[in-house]
Coordinates of C-alpha atoms in Angstrom, one line a residue:
M767 CA 4.1 33.6 -28.4
E768 CA 0.4 33.7 -27.9
N769 CA -1.8 36.7 -28.7
T770 CA -1.3 38.8 -25.6
D771 CA -4.7 40.4 -25.9
N772 CA -6.6 37.2 -25.1
I773 CA -5.5 36.7 -21.6
A774 CA -6.6 37.3 -18.0
V775 CA -3.9 37.1 -15.4
V776 CA -5.1 36.0 -12.0
D777 CA -4.0 35.5 -8.5
F778 CA -6.2 33.9 -5.8
E779 CA -5.3 33.9 -2.1
M780 CA -6.6 31.0 -0.1
P781 CA -7.4 30.9 3.6
D782 CA -5.9 27.4 4.2
I783 CA -3.6 24.9 2.6
H784 CA -6.4 22.8 1.2
G785 CA -7.1 25.4 -1.6
S786 CA -10.9 24.8 -1.5
H787 CA -11.8 28.4 -0.8
I788 CA -10.8 31.8 -2.0
C789 CA -10.4 34.8 0.3
A790 CA -9.0 37.4 -2.2
A791 CA -9.0 37.7 -6.0
G792 CA -6.7 39.9 -8.2
I793 CA -7.2 40.0 -12.0
C794 CA -5.5 41.9 -14.8
T795 CA -6.7 41.9 -18.4
V796 CA -4.3 42.8 -21.2
K797 CA -4.9 44.9 -24.3
D798 CA -2.4 46.1 -26.9
G799 CA 0.5 44.4 -25.1
K800 CA -0.1 46.1 -21.7
V801 CA -2.3 45.8 -18.7
D802 CA -5.7 47.3 -19.5
D803 CA -8.0 46.7 -16.7
T804 CA -7.7 45.4 -13.1
Y805 CA -10.0 43.9 -10.5
Y806 CA -9.4 43.3 -6.8
S807 CA -11.7 42.1 -4.0
L808 CA -11.5 40.5 -0.6
I809 CA -13.9 37.6 -0.3
D810 CA -15.4 36.1 2.8
P811 CA -14.7 32.3 2.5
Q812 CA -16.8 31.6 5.6
C813 CA -14.2 29.2 6.9
K814 CA -11.2 29.1 9.2
F815 CA -7.9 30.7 8.3
D816 CA -4.7 28.8 8.8
A817 CA -2.2 30.8 11.0
S818 CA 0.6 29.9 8.5
I819 CA -1.4 31.5 5.7
T820 CA -2.2 34.6 7.7
D821 CA 1.5 35.0 8.4
I822 CA 2.2 35.1 4.6
T823 CA -0.8 37.1 3.3
G824 CA -1.9 39.1 6.3
L825 CA -5.4 38.0 5.6
S826 CA -7.6 36.6 8.4
A827 CA -11.3 36.0 9.2
E828 CA -11.3 39.5 10.8
S829 CA -9.8 41.3 7.8
V830 CA -12.4 39.8 5.3
K831 CA -15.3 40.4 7.6
G832 CA -18.0 42.3 5.6
A833 CA -16.4 41.4 2.3
P834 CA -18.7 39.8 -0.4
S835 CA -19.2 36.1 -0.6
F836 CA -17.7 34.2 -3.5
K837 CA -21.1 34.0 -5.2
T838 CA -21.4 37.7 -5.2
A839 CA -17.8 38.3 -6.3
W840 CA -18.2 35.8 -9.1
E841 CA -20.7 38.1 -10.8
D842 CA -17.8 40.5 -11.4
I843 CA -15.0 37.9 -11.9
R844 CA -16.7 35.8 -14.5
P845 CA -17.0 38.4 -17.3
L846 CA -13.2 39.1 -16.9
L847 CA -12.3 35.5 -17.4
E848 CA -14.9 34.5 -20.0
G849 CA -13.3 33.4 -23.3
K850 CA -9.8 34.2 -22.0
I851 CA -6.7 32.1 -21.5
I852 CA -6.0 32.3 -17.8
V853 CA -2.5 33.1 -16.8
A854 CA -1.0 32.7 -13.3
H855 CA 2.3 32.0 -11.6
G856 CA 1.9 28.4 -10.3
A857 CA -1.3 28.3 -12.3
A858 CA -2.4 24.8 -11.4
N859 CA -2.7 26.0 -7.8
D860 CA -5.0 28.9 -8.7
M861 CA -7.0 26.9 -11.2
R862 CA -7.6 24.2 -8.6
A863 CA -8.7 26.8 -6.0
L864 CA -11.1 28.3 -8.5
S865 CA -12.5 24.9 -9.5
K866 CA -13.0 23.8 -5.9
T867 CA -14.5 27.1 -4.8
L868 CA -17.0 27.0 -7.7
K869 CA -18.0 23.5 -6.7
N870 CA -18.3 24.4 -3.0
N871 CA -20.7 27.2 -4.0
G872 CA -22.7 25.2 -6.4
I873 CA -21.7 27.3 -9.4
G874 CA -21.4 25.8 -12.8
W875 CA -19.0 27.1 -15.4
H876 CA -17.0 25.7 -18.4
P877 CA -16.0 22.1 -17.8
R878 CA -12.5 22.8 -19.3
V879 CA -10.5 26.0 -19.3
N880 CA -7.3 27.1 -21.1
Y881 CA -4.5 28.3 -19.0
L882 CA -0.8 29.1 -19.0
C883 CA 1.7 29.2 -16.2
T884 CA 4.5 31.8 -16.0
F885 CA 6.5 29.5 -13.6
M886 CA 6.6 26.8 -16.2
M887 CA 7.4 29.3 -19.0
A888 CA 10.3 30.7 -17.0
Q889 CA 11.5 27.2 -16.1
T890 CA 11.5 26.3 -19.8
L891 CA 13.1 29.5 -21.1
L892 CA 15.6 30.6 -18.5
P893 CA 18.9 29.0 -17.3
A894 CA 18.6 25.9 -15.2
K895 CA 19.7 27.5 -11.9
T896 CA 17.4 30.5 -12.2
K897 CA 15.3 31.2 -9.1
L898 CA 11.7 30.9 -10.2
G899 CA 9.7 32.5 -7.4
L900 CA 7.6 35.4 -8.6
D901 CA 9.5 37.9 -6.5
R902 CA 12.9 36.6 -7.9
L903 CA 11.7 36.8 -11.5
C904 CA 10.4 40.3 -11.0
G905 CA 13.7 41.3 -9.5
R906 CA 15.5 39.8 -12.6
Y907 CA 13.4 41.9 -15.0
S908 CA 13.0 45.0 -12.8
I909 CA 9.2 44.5 -12.5
E910 CA 7.5 46.2 -9.7
L911 CA 6.1 43.9 -7.0
S912 CA 5.1 46.4 -4.3
N913 CA 3.1 44.1 -2.1
H914 CA 4.0 40.4 -2.5
H915 CA 1.2 38.0 -1.6
N916 CA -1.4 40.7 -2.2
A917 CA -3.7 39.2 -4.9
L918 CA -3.8 42.3 -7.2
S919 CA -0.1 43.1 -6.7
D920 CA 0.9 39.5 -7.6
A921 CA -1.5 39.4 -10.6
H922 CA -0.2 42.7 -12.0
A923 CA 3.4 41.5 -11.6
C924 CA 2.6 38.2 -13.2
A925 CA 1.0 40.0 -16.1
E926 CA 4.1 42.1 -16.6
L927 CA 6.3 39.0 -16.3
Y928 CA 4.2 37.3 -19.0
L929 CA 4.4 40.2 -21.4
T930 CA 8.2 40.5 -20.8
L931 CA 8.7 36.8 -21.6
C932 CA 6.6 37.2 -24.7
K933 CA 8.8 40.1 -25.9
E934 CA 12.1 38.5 -25.0
Y935 CA 11.3 35.1 -26.6
P936 CA 9.0 36.0 -29.5
D937 CA 9.7 32.8 -31.4
T938 CA 8.8 30.5 -28.6
E939 CA 5.3 29.2 -28.7
F940 CA 3.4 27.7 -25.7
T941 CA 0.3 25.7 -26.2
P942 CA -2.3 26.5 -23.5
M943 CA -3.0 23.6 -21.2
L944 CA -6.5 22.4 -20.5
F945 CA -7.7 22.4 -16.9
N946 CA -10.6 20.0 -16.1
M947 CA -12.8 22.1 -13.8
T948 CA -15.0 19.2 -12.9
K949 CA -12.0 17.1 -11.5
A950 CA -9.7 19.9 -10.5
H951 CA -6.6 18.8 -12.4
S952 CA -4.8 19.4 -15.6
E953 CA -5.9 17.1 -18.5
K954 CA -3.8 15.5 -21.1
T955 CA -2.0 18.3 -22.9
K956 CA 1.3 19.4 -24.2
P957 CA 3.3 20.4 -21.1
P958 CA 5.9 23.0 -21.9
I959 CA 8.6 21.3 -19.7
R960 CA 8.3 17.6 -20.7
K961 CA 6.1 15.6 -23.0
E962 CA 6.0 12.3 -21.1
S963 CA 2.9 11.7 -18.9
A964 CA 5.0 11.4 -15.8
A965 CA 5.8 15.1 -16.2
I966 CA 2.2 16.0 -15.6
I967 CA 2.7 15.3 -11.9
T968 CA 6.1 16.9 -11.8
N969 CA 4.7 20.0 -13.4
E970 CA 2.0 20.0 -10.7
L971 CA 4.7 20.0 -8.0
C972 CA 6.6 22.8 -9.8
A973 CA 3.4 24.9 -9.9
L974 CA 3.1 24.6 -6.1
A975 CA 6.8 25.6 -5.5
N976 CA 7.5 28.1 -2.8
E977 CA 11.0 29.4 -2.4
E978 CA 10.6 30.7 1.1
Y979 CA 9.3 27.3 2.3
A980 CA 12.2 25.6 0.4
E981 CA 14.8 27.7 2.2
R982 CA 13.2 27.0 5.6
K983 CA 13.3 23.3 4.8
K984 CA 16.9 23.3 3.8
K985 CA 17.9 25.3 7.0
S986 CA 16.0 22.9 9.2
R987 CA 18.3 20.0 8.3
P988 CA 21.3 21.3 6.3
T989 CA 23.1 17.9 6.1
W990 CA 19.9 16.2 4.7
F991 CA 19.5 18.7 1.9
S992 CA 23.1 19.6 1.1
D993 CA 22.8 18.1 -2.4
A994 CA 19.0 18.0 -2.8
K995 CA 17.0 20.1 -5.2
V996 CA 14.0 21.4 -3.2
L997 CA 10.9 23.0 -4.7
G998 CA 9.2 23.9 -1.4
V999 CA 5.9 22.1 -1.5
T1000 CA 4.2 21.3 1.8
P1001 CA 3.6 17.6 2.8
E1002 CA -0.1 18.2 3.0
A1003 CA -0.2 19.4 -0.6
M1004 CA 1.8 16.3 -1.8
K1005 CA -0.5 14.0 0.1
Q1006 CA -3.5 15.6 -1.7
I1007 CA -1.8 15.0 -5.1
A1008 CA -1.3 11.4 -4.2
A1009 CA -4.9 11.0 -3.2
D1010 CA -6.1 12.6 -6.4
P1011 CA -3.3 12.6 -9.0
P1012 CA -3.5 15.1 -11.9
G1013 CA -3.6 13.0 -15.1
G1014 CA -5.3 10.2 -13.2
D1015 CA -3.9 6.7 -12.6
D1016 CA -2.0 6.5 -15.9
A1017 CA 0.1 9.6 -14.9
A1018 CA 0.6 8.2 -11.4
Q1019 CA 1.9 4.9 -12.8
A1020 CA 4.2 6.7 -15.2
F1021 CA 5.5 8.9 -12.3
L1022 CA 6.3 5.8 -10.2
C1023 CA 8.3 4.4 -13.1
A1024 CA 10.2 7.6 -13.8
L1025 CA 13.3 6.9 -11.6
P1026 CA 15.5 8.5 -10.5
H1027 CA 13.6 11.7 -9.6
T1028 CA 15.1 15.1 -9.7
Y1029 CA 13.5 16.9 -6.8
F1030 CA 13.1 16.0 -3.1
E1031 CA 9.4 16.5 -3.4
E1032 CA 9.2 13.9 -6.2
D1033 CA 10.7 11.4 -3.8
F1034 CA 8.4 12.4 -1.0
L1035 CA 5.3 12.2 -3.3
H1036 CA 6.5 8.8 -4.5
S1037 CA 6.5 7.6 -0.9
C1038 CA 2.9 8.9 -0.5
F1039 CA 1.8 6.9 -3.5
I1040 CA 3.4 3.7 -2.1
N1041 CA 1.6 4.3 1.3
L1042 CA -1.7 4.1 -0.5
K1043 CA -1.1 0.7 -2.2
R1044 CA -3.4 -2.0 -0.9
K1045 CA -1.7 -5.2 -2.1
Q1046 CA 1.4 -6.2 -0.1
A1047 CA 3.2 -7.8 -3.1
V1048 CA 2.7 -4.6 -5.2
C1049 CA 3.9 -2.5 -2.3
I1050 CA 7.1 -4.5 -1.7
K1051 CA 7.9 -4.5 -5.5
L1052 CA 7.5 -0.7 -5.6
L1053 CA 9.7 -0.3 -2.4
E1054 CA 12.5 -2.5 -3.9
K1055 CA 12.5 -0.4 -7.1
F1056 CA 12.2 3.0 -5.4
L1057 CA 14.4 2.8 -2.3
P1058 CA 17.8 2.4 -4.0
Y1059 CA 17.4 6.0 -5.3
V1060 CA 16.4 7.5 -1.9
H1061 CA 19.0 9.5 0.1
N1062 CA 16.8 11.7 2.4
P1063 CA 15.6 10.5 5.9
Y1064 CA 12.4 12.5 5.5
V1065 CA 11.3 10.2 2.7
I1066 CA 12.0 7.1 4.8
R1067 CA 10.1 8.6 7.7
N1068 CA 7.1 9.2 5.5
L1069 CA 6.9 5.7 4.2
R1070 CA 4.1 4.1 6.2
P1071 CA 2.4 1.6 3.9
H1072 CA -0.6 0.3 5.7
T1073 CA -0.6 -3.0 3.9
L1074 CA 2.8 -3.8 5.5
L1075 CA 2.4 -2.2 8.9
S1076 CA -1.0 -3.9 9.5
S1077 CA 0.4 -7.4 8.7
P1078 CA 3.8 -7.7 10.5
S1079 CA 3.9 -11.5 10.5
T1080 CA 3.6 -11.8 6.8
C1081 CA 6.4 -9.4 5.9
K1082 CA 8.8 -10.2 8.8
E1083 CA 11.0 -12.5 6.7
W1084 CA 11.3 -9.8 4.0
L1085 CA 12.2 -7.2 6.6
D1086 CA 14.8 -9.5 8.2
E1087 CA 16.5 -9.8 4.8
K1088 CA 16.4 -6.1 4.0
I1089 CA 17.8 -5.0 7.4
A1090 CA 21.1 -6.7 6.4
C1091 CA 21.2 -5.7 2.8
D1092 CA 23.7 -3.4 0.9
I1093 CA 21.1 -0.7 0.0
P1094 CA 21.1 1.9 2.8
A1095 CA 17.5 3.2 2.3
L1096 CA 16.2 -0.4 2.3
E1097 CA 18.0 -1.0 5.5
A1098 CA 16.7 2.2 7.0
F1099 CA 13.1 1.4 5.9
A1100 CA 13.3 -2.1 7.5
C1101 CA 14.6 -0.5 10.7
E1102 CA 11.6 1.9 10.7
C1103 CA 9.2 -1.0 10.3
F1104 CA 10.8 -2.9 13.2
A1105 CA 10.3 0.2 15.4
R1106 CA 6.7 0.7 14.4
M1107 CA 5.6 -3.0 14.3
F1108 CA 7.5 -4.8 17.0
L1109 CA 9.0 -2.6 19.7
R1110 CA 5.9 -2.4 21.9
R1111 CA 4.5 -6.0 21.5
K1112 CA 7.1 -8.4 20.1
Y1113 CA 10.4 -6.9 21.2
S1114 CA 13.5 -9.1 21.1
S1115 CA 17.2 -8.6 21.8
E1116 CA 17.9 -10.2 18.4
M1117 CA 16.0 -7.4 16.6
T1118 CA 18.1 -4.8 18.4
D1119 CA 21.3 -6.6 17.6
A1120 CA 20.2 -6.6 13.9
V1121 CA 19.6 -2.9 14.0
A1122 CA 23.0 -2.3 15.6
A1123 CA 24.7 -4.5 12.9
M1124 CA 23.3 -2.7 9.9
K1125 CA 25.8 -2.6 7.0
N1126 CA 25.7 1.1 6.3
P1127 CA 26.0 2.9 9.6
D1128 CA 27.5 6.1 8.1
D1129 CA 24.6 6.7 5.7
I1130 CA 22.3 9.5 7.0
C1131 CA 19.1 7.4 6.3
V1132 CA 20.5 4.4 8.2
Q1133 CA 21.8 6.5 11.1
D1134 CA 18.5 8.4 11.5
S1135 CA 16.5 5.2 11.6
Q1136 CA 18.9 3.6 14.1
V1137 CA 18.8 6.6 16.4
R1138 CA 15.0 6.7 16.3
Y1139 CA 14.8 2.9 17.0
F1140 CA 17.2 3.0 19.9
A1141 CA 15.5 6.1 21.4
D1142 CA 12.1 4.4 21.3
A1143 CA 13.5 1.1 22.6
F1144 CA 15.1 3.0 25.6
I1145 CA 11.6 3.8 26.9
R1146 CA 11.0 0.1 27.9
H1147 CA 14.4 -1.4 27.6
S1148 CA 16.7 1.2 29.1
D1149 CA 19.3 -1.2 30.5
E1150 CA 19.8 -3.0 27.2
I1151 CA 20.1 0.2 25.2
T1152 CA 22.5 1.8 27.8
A1153 CA 24.7 -1.3 27.5
L1154 CA 24.7 -0.9 23.7
L1155 CA 25.8 2.7 24.0
D1156 CA 28.6 1.5 26.3
S1157 CA 29.8 -1.0 23.7
D1158 CA 31.8 -0.6 20.5
K1159 CA 29.0 -1.8 18.2
L1160 CA 27.9 1.7 17.2
P1161 CA 29.8 4.7 15.8
D1162 CA 30.3 7.6 18.3
S1163 CA 28.2 9.9 16.2
T1164 CA 25.2 7.5 16.3
K1165 CA 25.7 7.1 20.1
R1166 CA 25.7 10.9 20.6
L1167 CA 22.6 11.4 18.4
T1168 CA 20.8 8.6 20.3
V1169 CA 21.5 10.1 23.7
Q1170 CA 20.2 13.5 22.4
A1171 CA 17.1 11.8 21.0
I1172 CA 16.5 10.1 24.4
F1173 CA 16.8 13.3 26.3
A1174 CA 14.2 14.8 23.9
K1175 CA 11.7 12.0 24.6
V1176 CA 8.9 13.2 26.8
R1177 CA 7.9 9.6 27.7
V1178 CA 11.4 8.9 29.2
P1179 CA 11.1 9.4 33.0
W1180 CA 13.3 12.1 34.5
R1181 CA 15.1 9.5 36.7
K1182 CA 16.2 7.5 33.6
K1183 CA 17.5 10.6 32.0
E1184 CA 19.5 11.4 35.1
D1185 CA 20.9 7.8 35.1
L1186 CA 22.0 8.4 31.5
R1187 CA 23.8 11.6 32.2
L1188 CA 27.2 10.1 32.9
H1189 CA 27.0 8.1 29.7
F1190 CA 26.0 11.3 27.9
I1191 CA 29.1 13.1 29.2
S1192 CA 31.4 10.2 28.3
L1193 CA 30.0 10.2 24.8
L1194 CA 30.6 13.9 24.4
D1195 CA 34.2 13.4 25.6
S1196 CA 34.7 10.6 23.2
G1197 CA 33.7 12.8 20.3
K1198 CA 36.3 15.5 21.1

């Protein structure tokens, strides 16, 4: 592997999910194959802290009060990074935070910086099902991680992990990647996971992976994630990637063509890219190519392409065709569009009948879209939806979920909920 004496291992803590400020910096330099020097400082980012970030790191506006500004801290940080290959766990996240913070403070530095990511290294070297969180990898190699999410503790553990991987796999060589500090994304390089350009975006997602968040996501909807591979990347982070894709438009286009995807986050990000398309014909073409591979309702729910939703009359014929097709996710998407575009202004009984007659009622995406449609329709058309629940047109499971969704609706008057109570009891009895 690389010369271990030419690296600086870093961990930056951010006050919010946007990653445009740094509130703590931990740095370890390496000499003679071991950690030689360390640096740690709290930094006052002079911005608000997200409560979710404070829960993880313990840092808040109060705890960094009196700490140096980034401009002041940079005077100590820069010499430690100068001329070094920067190493971090989920390095793209740290590099992006550094780049944005430098820009926000009007500080110029090298336009391009070499870096390596221990997450990607471990993903390449270790068995496929290995847990790749920093804490899990430290446990695997008995590396001390005394205070996870403390910048210096994480940087020191990452340094030991890097050195351990270098010793364990001496014949494996990783070419440092280039990070464009002016655009805050990785440039064309030789990714250690895949060589095709679509992998640039997938690698970016892998660098943002969070096992704790992934586990919470799986537990929130076990049936939706029973067979899914989840990295644990927040929706906000994925929307940012869609707005400014690493590798530029070429990588984004390659990513959209690289179907099927492996991770749930890849599907979700794919939907974010589609939402940004401005031409209706292009949007429809991408949807028809993408949706046959989608099996998670979260992805369907996130699909909100403005070019379709803003022009309901021009795409109504296409939606009418897709709501009766054999592809579950296409059916589900058409149903979601009906709910968003026509329920309030152009409702018709024929549309509700079409939703009830969808061909794949047992598919989780179709069932979720039906339930959401019927619950929304109940607000203004309670008699019709109640009659539908009394009929044999829907599976009992869909009926029960619909009733539960209606009871959860704040906009449904209390009296209507009371009127539905007898139907709710009968549906429960029918499911026994």
